[in-house]
């Protein structure tokens, strides 16, 4: 299938059925593949040209369907779905595993002193702010003031939660202190993501029909999108921040770990990375990327406009972000 590749392959949609969890999981295993971080600018540009030319009805001679889908997933991993802009490298979903395994591993390793807790929560929220901005839904710009407010609020929330829980767990078994970073991250996600995407809550995100025709902007859709993203992000953190503490608590009692305490951080980072390789795509797959809601659930004025112009439409679609 080389010279006569059909031009009707719908590469605007994922290759696998997004109506099923397994289809979404296959899709996100491709999107979050950490190897995509290593791709050069030339490879990314070649993928962009291949995808955009195919959408315009032209393609390179000899292009196969597998090559087309590979280009599509390289394109999706590096370019924003709404704006088409190349995303910041560390903000891409393909950077989630290497970045999070390092930061989370360090948060779980250096949790015993207050300065360490503050420092690593700050690092984590700085990274989260970049990810949330990079993977926002819609094409509306966000101001520097909004970015700053979200960043400060989330960092403060994470640090206060971490230090508060750390104080509460002093009289509890040592293993309980290991779970403080997870509680802080969960609390911060509930603050950071809504703040970072507050413009969407105020002005709405684009909603379309099944063919992608824009019907308007909806704050109700934005609320649903943000809730889904918060749930997914907390879900990603559960295996990576709940399993390694239990394993490390057992390992640190072993003779070889007592002899070589320097192994603590690398082992912890490795365990977190192993969890994240699977947790990141599987939790992204909890909800469809192209989410939907009934017209009857939208704002009354938008409902009225859609019913006047498109009376046959009962469901609208939107990019929920990541």
PDB file of C-alpha atoms in Angstrom:
ATOM      1  CA  UNK A   1       0.000   0.000   0.000  1.00  0.00           C
ATOM      2  CA  UNK A   2       2.509   2.606  -1.131  1.00  0.00           C
ATOM      3  CA  UNK A   3       1.631   4.528  -4.261  1.00  0.00           C
ATOM      4  CA  UNK A   4      -2.147   4.537  -3.906  1.00  0.00           C
ATOM      5  CA  UNK A   5      -2.743   5.514  -0.290  1.00  0.00           C
ATOM      6  CA  UNK A   6      -6.355   6.791  -0.119  1.00  0.00           C
ATOM      7  CA  UNK A   7      -6.978  10.399   0.900  1.00  0.00           C
ATOM      8  CA  UNK A   8     -10.009   9.608   3.046  1.00  0.00           C
ATOM      9  CA  UNK A   9      -8.176   8.356   6.179  1.00  0.00           C
ATOM     10  CA  UNK A  10      -9.459  10.493   9.051  1.00  0.00           C
ATOM     11  CA  UNK A  11      -6.260  11.508  10.809  1.00  0.00           C
ATOM     12  CA  UNK A  12      -8.087  14.243  12.708  1.00  0.00           C
ATOM     13  CA  UNK A  13      -9.266  11.442  14.956  1.00  0.00           C
ATOM     14  CA  UNK A  14      -7.143   8.827  16.817  1.00  0.00           C
ATOM     15  CA  UNK A  15      -6.364   5.546  15.059  1.00  0.00           C
ATOM     16  CA  UNK A  16      -8.196   3.477  17.658  1.00  0.00           C
ATOM     17  CA  UNK A  17     -11.850   3.552  18.742  1.00  0.00           C
ATOM     18  CA  UNK A  18     -12.170   6.285  21.376  1.00  0.00           C
ATOM     19  CA  UNK A  19     -15.514   4.923  22.520  1.00  0.00           C
ATOM     20  CA  UNK A  20     -13.716   2.177  24.453  1.00  0.00           C
ATOM     21  CA  UNK A  21     -11.169   2.375  27.261  1.00  0.00           C
ATOM     22  CA  UNK A  22      -8.767   0.048  25.438  1.00  0.00           C
ATOM     23  CA  UNK A  23      -8.916   2.182  22.299  1.00  0.00           C
ATOM     24  CA  UNK A  24      -8.171   5.316  24.312  1.00  0.00           C
ATOM     25  CA  UNK A  25      -5.360   3.528  26.168  1.00  0.00           C
ATOM     26  CA  UNK A  26      -3.685   2.509  22.885  1.00  0.00           C
ATOM     27  CA  UNK A  27      -3.995   6.102  21.692  1.00  0.00           C
ATOM     28  CA  UNK A  28      -2.436   7.596  24.834  1.00  0.00           C
ATOM     29  CA  UNK A  29       0.370   5.031  24.994  1.00  0.00           C
ATOM     30  CA  UNK A  30       1.408   6.551  21.652  1.00  0.00           C
ATOM     31  CA  UNK A  31       0.871  10.192  22.699  1.00  0.00           C
ATOM     32  CA  UNK A  32       2.741   9.832  26.019  1.00  0.00           C
ATOM     33  CA  UNK A  33       5.589   7.699  24.612  1.00  0.00           C
ATOM     34  CA  UNK A  34       8.703   9.177  26.349  1.00  0.00           C
ATOM     35  CA  UNK A  35      10.816   8.440  23.268  1.00  0.00           C
ATOM     36  CA  UNK A  36       9.024  11.287  21.455  1.00  0.00           C
ATOM     37  CA  UNK A  37      10.910  13.758  23.671  1.00  0.00           C
ATOM     38  CA  UNK A  38      14.130  12.742  21.910  1.00  0.00           C
ATOM     39  CA  UNK A  39      12.835  13.494  18.398  1.00  0.00           C
ATOM     40  CA  UNK A  40      14.697  16.264  16.579  1.00  0.00           C
ATOM     41  CA  UNK A  41      13.126  19.470  15.256  1.00  0.00           C
ATOM     42  CA  UNK A  42      13.628  18.109  11.724  1.00  0.00           C
ATOM     43  CA  UNK A  43      11.594  14.966  12.497  1.00  0.00           C
ATOM     44  CA  UNK A  44       8.830  17.048  14.119  1.00  0.00           C
ATOM     45  CA  UNK A  45       8.715  19.422  11.162  1.00  0.00           C
ATOM     46  CA  UNK A  46       8.619  16.530   8.693  1.00  0.00           C
ATOM     47  CA  UNK A  47       5.687  15.012  10.602  1.00  0.00           C
ATOM     48  CA  UNK A  48       3.877  18.371  10.629  1.00  0.00           C
ATOM     49  CA  UNK A  49       4.321  18.805   6.869  1.00  0.00           C
ATOM     50  CA  UNK A  50       3.183  15.221   6.205  1.00  0.00           C
ATOM     51  CA  UNK A  51       0.049  15.614   8.315  1.00  0.00           C
ATOM     52  CA  UNK A  52      -0.918  19.089   7.058  1.00  0.00           C
ATOM     53  CA  UNK A  53      -0.283  18.163   3.407  1.00  0.00           C
ATOM     54  CA  UNK A  54      -2.358  15.004   3.735  1.00  0.00           C
ATOM     55  CA  UNK A  55      -5.239  17.042   5.160  1.00  0.00           C
ATOM     56  CA  UNK A  56      -4.959  19.289   2.079  1.00  0.00           C
ATOM     57  CA  UNK A  57      -5.074  16.299  -0.220  1.00  0.00           C
ATOM     58  CA  UNK A  58      -1.405  15.881  -1.102  1.00  0.00           C
ATOM     59  CA  UNK A  59       1.203  13.402   0.103  1.00  0.00           C
ATOM     60  CA  UNK A  60       4.761  12.265  -0.445  1.00  0.00           C
ATOM     61  CA  UNK A  61       5.236   9.499  -3.056  1.00  0.00           C
ATOM     62  CA  UNK A  62       5.425   6.089  -1.428  1.00  0.00           C
ATOM     63  CA  UNK A  63       3.806   7.175   1.842  1.00  0.00           C
ATOM     64  CA  UNK A  64       2.270   4.166   3.617  1.00  0.00           C
ATOM     65  CA  UNK A  65      -0.653   4.151   6.028  1.00  0.00           C
ATOM     66  CA  UNK A  66       1.605   3.152   8.939  1.00  0.00           C
ATOM     67  CA  UNK A  67       3.973   6.025   8.126  1.00  0.00           C
ATOM     68  CA  UNK A  68       1.026   8.423   7.972  1.00  0.00           C
ATOM     69  CA  UNK A  69      -0.245   7.334  11.399  1.00  0.00           C
ATOM     70  CA  UNK A  70       3.277   7.529  12.830  1.00  0.00           C
ATOM     71  CA  UNK A  71       3.570  11.099  11.538  1.00  0.00           C
ATOM     72  CA  UNK A  72       0.147  11.919  13.002  1.00  0.00           C
ATOM     73  CA  UNK A  73       1.177  10.714  16.477  1.00  0.00           C
ATOM     74  CA  UNK A  74       4.501  12.531  16.336  1.00  0.00           C
ATOM     75  CA  UNK A  75       2.547  15.651  15.337  1.00  0.00           C
ATOM     76  CA  UNK A  76       0.018  15.151  18.163  1.00  0.00           C
ATOM     77  CA  UNK A  77       2.798  14.698  20.715  1.00  0.00           C
ATOM     78  CA  UNK A  78       4.421  18.046  19.924  1.00  0.00           C
ATOM     79  CA  UNK A  79       1.759  20.417  18.539  1.00  0.00           C
ATOM     80  CA  UNK A  80      -1.284  21.829  20.345  1.00  0.00           C
ATOM     81  CA  UNK A  81      -4.549  20.362  18.965  1.00  0.00           C
ATOM     82  CA  UNK A  82      -6.405  23.705  18.978  1.00  0.00           C
ATOM     83  CA  UNK A  83      -3.744  26.294  18.174  1.00  0.00           C
ATOM     84  CA  UNK A  84      -1.326  24.180  16.100  1.00  0.00           C
ATOM     85  CA  UNK A  85       1.610  25.758  17.967  1.00  0.00           C
ATOM     86  CA  UNK A  86       4.650  23.678  18.887  1.00  0.00           C
ATOM     87  CA  UNK A  87       4.380  23.009  22.618  1.00  0.00           C
ATOM     88  CA  UNK A  88       7.109  23.596  25.192  1.00  0.00           C
ATOM     89  CA  UNK A  89       9.251  20.467  25.403  1.00  0.00           C
ATOM     90  CA  UNK A  90       8.802  19.778  29.132  1.00  0.00           C
ATOM     91  CA  UNK A  91       5.086  20.598  28.899  1.00  0.00           C
ATOM     92  CA  UNK A  92       4.343  17.859  26.356  1.00  0.00           C
ATOM     93  CA  UNK A  93       2.616  14.689  27.542  1.00  0.00           C
ATOM     94  CA  UNK A  94       5.581  12.689  26.198  1.00  0.00           C
ATOM     95  CA  UNK A  95       7.739  14.443  28.818  1.00  0.00           C
ATOM     96  CA  UNK A  96       5.432  13.455  31.693  1.00  0.00           C
ATOM     97  CA  UNK A  97       7.178  10.187  32.545  1.00  0.00           C
ATOM     98  CA  UNK A  98      10.824  11.367  32.588  1.00  0.00           C
ATOM     99  CA  UNK A  99       9.985  14.671  34.319  1.00  0.00           C
ATOM    100  CA  UNK A 100       7.517  13.270  36.854  1.00  0.00           C
ATOM    101  CA  UNK A 101       9.634  10.239  37.733  1.00  0.00           C
ATOM    102  CA  UNK A 102      12.502  12.543  38.659  1.00  0.00           C
ATOM    103  CA  UNK A 103      10.440  15.098  40.590  1.00  0.00           C
ATOM    104  CA  UNK A 104       8.130  12.589  42.286  1.00  0.00           C
ATOM    105  CA  UNK A 105      11.028  10.290  43.164  1.00  0.00           C
ATOM    106  CA  UNK A 106      12.799  13.193  44.856  1.00  0.00           C
ATOM    107  CA  UNK A 107       9.622  14.284  46.675  1.00  0.00           C
ATOM    108  CA  UNK A 108       9.241  10.765  48.069  1.00  0.00           C
ATOM    109  CA  UNK A 109      12.933  10.526  48.985  1.00  0.00           C
ATOM    110  CA  UNK A 110      13.477  13.961  50.545  1.00  0.00           C
ATOM    111  CA  UNK A 111      10.360  14.364  52.697  1.00  0.00           C
ATOM    112  CA  UNK A 112      11.866  14.325  56.182  1.00  0.00           C
ATOM    113  CA  UNK A 113      12.787  18.034  56.549  1.00  0.00           C
ATOM    114  CA  UNK A 114      10.613  21.108  56.040  1.00  0.00           C
ATOM    115  CA  UNK A 115      13.058  22.865  53.635  1.00  0.00           C
ATOM    116  CA  UNK A 116      13.172  19.751  51.437  1.00  0.00           C
ATOM    117  CA  UNK A 117       9.367  19.514  51.420  1.00  0.00           C
ATOM    118  CA  UNK A 118       9.027  23.191  50.439  1.00  0.00           C
ATOM    119  CA  UNK A 119      11.695  22.966  47.727  1.00  0.00           C
ATOM    120  CA  UNK A 120      10.351  19.853  45.979  1.00  0.00           C
ATOM    121  CA  UNK A 121       6.728  20.996  46.194  1.00  0.00           C
ATOM    122  CA  UNK A 122       7.833  24.261  44.575  1.00  0.00           C
ATOM    123  CA  UNK A 123       9.682  22.374  41.821  1.00  0.00           C
ATOM    124  CA  UNK A 124       6.647  20.137  41.241  1.00  0.00           C
ATOM    125  CA  UNK A 125       4.190  23.014  41.024  1.00  0.00           C
ATOM    126  CA  UNK A 126       6.499  24.944  38.696  1.00  0.00           C
ATOM    127  CA  UNK A 127       6.495  21.930  36.406  1.00  0.00           C
ATOM    128  CA  UNK A 128       2.716  21.477  36.762  1.00  0.00           C
ATOM    129  CA  UNK A 129       2.126  25.125  35.850  1.00  0.00           C
ATOM    130  CA  UNK A 130       4.045  24.597  32.598  1.00  0.00           C
ATOM    131  CA  UNK A 131       2.147  21.364  31.829  1.00  0.00           C
ATOM    132  CA  UNK A 132      -1.257  22.886  32.581  1.00  0.00           C
ATOM    133  CA  UNK A 133      -0.568  25.929  30.427  1.00  0.00           C
ATOM    134  CA  UNK A 134       0.868  23.852  27.573  1.00  0.00           C
ATOM    135  CA  UNK A 135      -2.092  21.425  27.542  1.00  0.00           C
ATOM    136  CA  UNK A 136      -4.896  23.917  28.092  1.00  0.00           C
ATOM    137  CA  UNK A 137      -8.077  23.519  26.069  1.00  0.00           C
ATOM    138  CA  UNK A 138      -9.131  26.029  23.433  1.00  0.00           C
ATOM    139  CA  UNK A 139      -7.269  28.777  21.647  1.00  0.00           C
ATOM    140  CA  UNK A 140      -7.859  31.707  24.014  1.00  0.00           C
ATOM    141  CA  UNK A 141      -4.716  33.396  25.390  1.00  0.00           C
ATOM    142  CA  UNK A 142      -3.983  33.452  29.115  1.00  0.00           C
ATOM    143  CA  UNK A 143      -2.508  36.566  30.742  1.00  0.00           C
ATOM    144  CA  UNK A 144       0.674  36.781  32.800  1.00  0.00           C
ATOM    145  CA  UNK A 145      -1.416  37.795  35.847  1.00  0.00           C
ATOM    146  CA  UNK A 146      -3.594  34.692  35.488  1.00  0.00           C
ATOM    147  CA  UNK A 147      -0.528  32.502  35.135  1.00  0.00           C
ATOM    148  CA  UNK A 148       1.044  34.073  38.219  1.00  0.00           C
ATOM    149  CA  UNK A 149      -2.109  33.731  40.339  1.00  0.00           C
ATOM    150  CA  UNK A 150      -2.504  30.052  39.424  1.00  0.00           C
ATOM    151  CA  UNK A 151       1.164  29.327  40.098  1.00  0.00           C
ATOM    152  CA  UNK A 152       1.271  31.077  43.477  1.00  0.00           C
ATOM    153  CA  UNK A 153      -2.064  29.596  44.608  1.00  0.00           C
ATOM    154  CA  UNK A 154      -1.146  26.024  43.711  1.00  0.00           C
ATOM    155  CA  UNK A 155       2.350  26.244  45.178  1.00  0.00           C
ATOM    156  CA  UNK A 156       1.029  27.758  48.406  1.00  0.00           C
ATOM    157  CA  UNK A 157      -1.702  25.106  48.623  1.00  0.00           C
ATOM    158  CA  UNK A 158       0.761  22.266  48.079  1.00  0.00           C
ATOM    159  CA  UNK A 159       3.315  23.575  50.594  1.00  0.00           C
ATOM    160  CA  UNK A 160       0.712  24.338  53.293  1.00  0.00           C
ATOM    161  CA  UNK A 161      -0.871  20.897  52.837  1.00  0.00           C
ATOM    162  CA  UNK A 162       2.506  19.128  52.909  1.00  0.00           C
ATOM    163  CA  UNK A 163       3.793  20.973  55.987  1.00  0.00           C
ATOM    164  CA  UNK A 164       0.456  20.618  57.805  1.00  0.00           C
ATOM    165  CA  UNK A 165       0.259  16.881  57.185  1.00  0.00           C
ATOM    166  CA  UNK A 166       3.929  16.460  58.018  1.00  0.00           C
ATOM    167  CA  UNK A 167       3.272  17.986  61.443  1.00  0.00           C
ATOM    168  CA  UNK A 168       0.218  15.758  61.958  1.00  0.00           C
ATOM    169  CA  UNK A 169       2.091  12.562  61.084  1.00  0.00           C
ATOM    170  CA  UNK A 170       4.963  13.079  63.551  1.00  0.00           C
ATOM    171  CA  UNK A 171       3.233  10.914  66.144  1.00  0.00           C
ATOM    172  CA  UNK A 172       2.127   8.296  63.582  1.00  0.00           C
ATOM    173  CA  UNK A 173       4.101   5.346  62.140  1.00  0.00           C
ATOM    174  CA  UNK A 174       6.991   6.434  59.890  1.00  0.00           C
ATOM    175  CA  UNK A 175       5.380   5.067  56.735  1.00  0.00           C
ATOM    176  CA  UNK A 176       2.517   7.575  57.080  1.00  0.00           C
ATOM    177  CA  UNK A 177       4.966  10.427  56.522  1.00  0.00           C
ATOM    178  CA  UNK A 178       5.834   8.949  53.141  1.00  0.00           C
ATOM    179  CA  UNK A 179       2.293   9.619  51.902  1.00  0.00           C
ATOM    180  CA  UNK A 180       2.401  13.348  52.698  1.00  0.00           C
ATOM    181  CA  UNK A 181       3.722  14.264  49.194  1.00  0.00           C
ATOM    182  CA  UNK A 182       0.776  12.490  47.541  1.00  0.00           C
ATOM    183  CA  UNK A 183      -1.797  14.382  49.625  1.00  0.00           C
ATOM    184  CA  UNK A 184      -0.035  17.653  48.806  1.00  0.00           C
ATOM    185  CA  UNK A 185       0.047  16.873  45.070  1.00  0.00           C
ATOM    186  CA  UNK A 186      -3.655  15.922  45.047  1.00  0.00           C
ATOM    187  CA  UNK A 187      -4.575  19.163  46.833  1.00  0.00           C
ATOM    188  CA  UNK A 188      -2.399  21.217  44.484  1.00  0.00           C
ATOM    189  CA  UNK A 189      -3.970  19.659  41.380  1.00  0.00           C
ATOM    190  CA  UNK A 190      -7.407  20.710  42.631  1.00  0.00           C
ATOM    191  CA  UNK A 191      -6.092  24.293  42.858  1.00  0.00           C
ATOM    192  CA  UNK A 192      -3.602  24.547  40.007  1.00  0.00           C
ATOM    193  CA  UNK A 193      -5.645  23.230  37.094  1.00  0.00           C
ATOM    194  CA  UNK A 194      -8.807  25.348  37.665  1.00  0.00           C
ATOM    195  CA  UNK A 195      -6.684  28.462  38.303  1.00  0.00           C
ATOM    196  CA  UNK A 196      -4.499  27.862  35.251  1.00  0.00           C
ATOM    197  CA  UNK A 197      -7.609  27.406  33.120  1.00  0.00           C
ATOM    198  CA  UNK A 198      -9.760  30.076  34.762  1.00  0.00           C
ATOM    199  CA  UNK A 199     -10.165  31.937  31.466  1.00  0.00           C
ATOM    200  CA  UNK A 200     -11.935  28.875  30.085  1.00  0.00           C
ATOM    201  CA  UNK A 201     -14.301  28.871  33.065  1.00  0.00           C
ATOM    202  CA  UNK A 202     -15.069  32.552  32.492  1.00  0.00           C
ATOM    203  CA  UNK A 203     -15.340  32.680  28.692  1.00  0.00           C
ATOM    204  CA  UNK A 204     -15.881  29.022  27.795  1.00  0.00           C
ATOM    205  CA  UNK A 205     -14.114  26.604  25.443  1.00  0.00           C
ATOM    206  CA  UNK A 206     -15.010  25.897  21.800  1.00  0.00           C
ATOM    207  CA  UNK A 207     -17.768  23.328  21.280  1.00  0.00           C
ATOM    208  CA  UNK A 208     -18.375  21.714  17.890  1.00  0.00           C
ATOM    209  CA  UNK A 209     -20.688  19.301  16.131  1.00  0.00           C
ATOM    210  CA  UNK A 210     -19.609  15.752  15.229  1.00  0.00           C
ATOM    211  CA  UNK A 211     -17.896  17.044  12.045  1.00  0.00           C
ATOM    212  CA  UNK A 212     -15.865  19.649  13.934  1.00  0.00           C
ATOM    213  CA  UNK A 213     -17.921  22.731  12.969  1.00  0.00           C
ATOM    214  CA  UNK A 214     -17.613  25.328  15.728  1.00  0.00           C
ATOM    215  CA  UNK A 215     -20.945  26.125  17.389  1.00  0.00           C
ATOM    216  CA  UNK A 216     -19.848  28.520  20.127  1.00  0.00           C
ATOM    217  CA  UNK A 217     -18.050  28.647  23.483  1.00  0.00           C
ATOM    218  CA  UNK A 218     -19.305  27.014  26.677  1.00  0.00           C
ATOM    219  CA  UNK A 219     -18.308  27.473  30.323  1.00  0.00           C
ATOM    220  CA  UNK A 220     -20.326  24.378  31.223  1.00  0.00           C
ATOM    221  CA  UNK A 221     -18.144  22.336  28.877  1.00  0.00           C
ATOM    222  CA  UNK A 222     -15.049  23.925  30.456  1.00  0.00           C
ATOM    223  CA  UNK A 223     -16.198  22.851  33.925  1.00  0.00           C
ATOM    224  CA  UNK A 224     -16.685  19.263  32.771  1.00  0.00           C
ATOM    225  CA  UNK A 225     -13.310  19.279  30.993  1.00  0.00           C
ATOM    226  CA  UNK A 226     -11.438  20.585  34.044  1.00  0.00           C
ATOM    227  CA  UNK A 227     -13.059  18.082  36.434  1.00  0.00           C
ATOM    228  CA  UNK A 228     -12.063  15.233  34.124  1.00  0.00           C
ATOM    229  CA  UNK A 229      -8.481  16.481  33.902  1.00  0.00           C
ATOM    230  CA  UNK A 230      -8.196  16.869  37.704  1.00  0.00           C
ATOM    231  CA  UNK A 231      -9.462  13.306  38.219  1.00  0.00           C
ATOM    232  CA  UNK A 232      -7.015  11.975  35.610  1.00  0.00           C
ATOM    233  CA  UNK A 233      -4.040  13.860  37.086  1.00  0.00           C
ATOM    234  CA  UNK A 234      -4.754  12.631  40.617  1.00  0.00           C
ATOM    235  CA  UNK A 235      -5.206   9.119  39.211  1.00  0.00           C
ATOM    236  CA  UNK A 236      -1.770   9.341  37.570  1.00  0.00           C
ATOM    237  CA  UNK A 237      -0.221  10.195  40.929  1.00  0.00           C
ATOM    238  CA  UNK A 238      -1.841   7.359  42.900  1.00  0.00           C
ATOM    239  CA  UNK A 239       0.335   4.401  41.744  1.00  0.00           C
ATOM    240  CA  UNK A 240       3.526   6.481  41.515  1.00  0.00           C
ATOM    241  CA  UNK A 241       3.133   8.013  44.980  1.00  0.00           C
ATOM    242  CA  UNK A 242       1.364   5.181  46.844  1.00  0.00           C
ATOM    243  CA  UNK A 243       3.239   2.030  45.788  1.00  0.00           C
ATOM    244  CA  UNK A 244       6.905   3.168  45.969  1.00  0.00           C
ATOM    245  CA  UNK A 245       6.604   4.323  49.642  1.00  0.00           C
ATOM    246  CA  UNK A 246       5.373   0.863  50.674  1.00  0.00           C
ATOM    247  CA  UNK A 247       8.124  -0.876  48.688  1.00  0.00           C
ATOM    248  CA  UNK A 248      10.840   1.504  49.915  1.00  0.00           C
ATOM    249  CA  UNK A 249       9.694   1.130  53.518  1.00  0.00           C
ATOM    250  CA  UNK A 250      10.383  -2.601  53.189  1.00  0.00           C
ATOM    251  CA  UNK A 251      13.612  -2.218  51.177  1.00  0.00           C
ATOM    252  CA  UNK A 252      15.209   0.231  53.604  1.00  0.00           C
ATOM    253  CA  UNK A 253      15.144  -2.478  56.277  1.00  0.00           C
ATOM    254  CA  UNK A 254      17.277  -4.747  54.094  1.00  0.00           C
ATOM    255  CA  UNK A 255      20.998  -5.024  54.728  1.00  0.00           C
ATOM    256  CA  UNK A 256      22.105  -3.937  51.240  1.00  0.00           C
ATOM    257  CA  UNK A 257      20.101  -0.700  51.425  1.00  0.00           C
ATOM    258  CA  UNK A 258      21.578   0.049  54.846  1.00  0.00           C
ATOM    259  CA  UNK A 259      25.059  -0.534  53.424  1.00  0.00           C
ATOM    260  CA  UNK A 260      24.404   1.627  50.356  1.00  0.00           C
ATOM    261  CA  UNK A 261      21.945   4.398  51.373  1.00  0.00           C
ATOM    262  CA  UNK A 262      22.983   6.347  48.269  1.00  0.00           C
ATOM    263  CA  UNK A 263      20.795   3.903  46.297  1.00  0.00           C
ATOM    264  CA  UNK A 264      17.661   5.245  47.966  1.00  0.00           C
ATOM    265  CA  UNK A 265      16.966   8.063  45.511  1.00  0.00           C
ATOM    266  CA  UNK A 266      17.802   6.135  42.277  1.00  0.00           C
ATOM    267  CA  UNK A 267      15.698   3.133  43.333  1.00  0.00           C
ATOM    268  CA  UNK A 268      12.805   5.407  44.295  1.00  0.00           C
ATOM    269  CA  UNK A 269      12.999   7.298  40.987  1.00  0.00           C
ATOM    270  CA  UNK A 270      13.102   3.995  39.079  1.00  0.00           C
ATOM    271  CA  UNK A 271      10.033   2.645  40.896  1.00  0.00           C
ATOM    272  CA  UNK A 272       8.128   5.863  40.226  1.00  0.00           C
ATOM    273  CA  UNK A 273       9.123   5.739  36.554  1.00  0.00           C
ATOM    274  CA  UNK A 274       7.894   2.153  36.225  1.00  0.00           C
ATOM    275  CA  UNK A 275       4.521   3.146  37.691  1.00  0.00           C
ATOM    276  CA  UNK A 276       4.227   6.266  35.522  1.00  0.00           C
ATOM    277  CA  UNK A 277       4.963   4.457  32.247  1.00  0.00           C
ATOM    278  CA  UNK A 278       1.600   2.703  32.699  1.00  0.00           C
ATOM    279  CA  UNK A 279      -0.328   5.136  34.927  1.00  0.00           C
ATOM    280  CA  UNK A 280       0.126   8.169  32.637  1.00  0.00           C
ATOM    281  CA  UNK A 281      -1.532   6.765  29.479  1.00  0.00           C
ATOM    282  CA  UNK A 282      -4.092   4.672  31.381  1.00  0.00           C
ATOM    283  CA  UNK A 283      -5.297   7.641  33.450  1.00  0.00           C
ATOM    284  CA  UNK A 284      -5.333   9.926  30.389  1.00  0.00           C
ATOM    285  CA  UNK A 285      -7.613   7.259  28.875  1.00  0.00           C
ATOM    286  CA  UNK A 286     -10.194   7.484  31.670  1.00  0.00           C
ATOM    287  CA  UNK A 287     -12.087  10.080  29.605  1.00  0.00           C
ATOM    288  CA  UNK A 288     -12.161  10.656  25.821  1.00  0.00           C
ATOM    289  CA  UNK A 289      -9.887  13.461  24.614  1.00  0.00           C
ATOM    290  CA  UNK A 290     -12.770  14.639  22.427  1.00  0.00           C
ATOM    291  CA  UNK A 291     -15.294  14.833  25.220  1.00  0.00           C
ATOM    292  CA  UNK A 292     -19.013  15.422  24.750  1.00  0.00           C
ATOM    293  CA  UNK A 293     -22.119  16.684  26.502  1.00  0.00           C
ATOM    294  CA  UNK A 294     -25.799  17.106  25.715  1.00  0.00           C
ATOM    295  CA  UNK A 295     -26.978  20.406  24.278  1.00  0.00           C
ATOM    296  CA  UNK A 296     -29.511  20.512  27.119  1.00  0.00           C
ATOM    297  CA  UNK A 297     -26.604  20.774  29.600  1.00  0.00           C
ATOM    298  CA  UNK A 298     -25.139  23.910  28.000  1.00  0.00           C
ATOM    299  CA  UNK A 299     -25.846  27.530  28.950  1.00  0.00           C
ATOM    300  CA  UNK A 300     -29.430  28.561  28.030  1.00  0.00           C
ATOM    301  CA  UNK A 301     -28.323  31.191  25.496  1.00  0.00           C
ATOM    302  CA  UNK A 302     -26.011  28.739  23.720  1.00  0.00           C
ATOM    303  CA  UNK A 303     -28.723  26.075  23.757  1.00  0.00           C
ATOM    304  CA  UNK A 304     -31.087  28.520  22.085  1.00  0.00           C
ATOM    305  CA  UNK A 305     -28.553  29.528  19.439  1.00  0.00           C
ATOM    306  CA  UNK A 306     -27.759  25.908  18.555  1.00  0.00           C
ATOM    307  CA  UNK A 307     -31.427  24.928  18.382  1.00  0.00           C
ATOM    308  CA  UNK A 308     -32.179  27.861  16.089  1.00  0.00           C
ATOM    309  CA  UNK A 309     -29.280  27.264  13.699  1.00  0.00           C
ATOM    310  CA  UNK A 310     -28.837  23.498  14.035  1.00  0.00           C
ATOM    311  CA  UNK A 311     -32.063  21.986  15.403  1.00  0.00           C
ATOM    312  CA  UNK A 312     -30.944  18.404  14.649  1.00  0.00           C
ATOM    313  CA  UNK A 313     -27.886  18.587  16.964  1.00  0.00           C
ATOM    314  CA  UNK A 314     -28.365  17.021  20.416  1.00  0.00           C
ATOM    315  CA  UNK A 315     -24.702  16.520  21.428  1.00  0.00           C
ATOM    316  CA  UNK A 316     -21.687  18.823  21.238  1.00  0.00           C
ATOM    317  CA  UNK A 317     -17.982  17.950  21.412  1.00  0.00           C
ATOM    318  CA  UNK A 318     -14.918  19.681  22.843  1.00  0.00           C
ATOM    319  CA  UNK A 319     -11.231  19.106  23.542  1.00  0.00           C
ATOM    320  CA  UNK A 320     -10.980  18.525  27.306  1.00  0.00           C
ATOM    321  CA  UNK A 321      -7.243  19.240  27.419  1.00  0.00           C
ATOM    322  CA  UNK A 322      -4.739  17.100  29.280  1.00  0.00           C
TER     323      UNK A 322
END
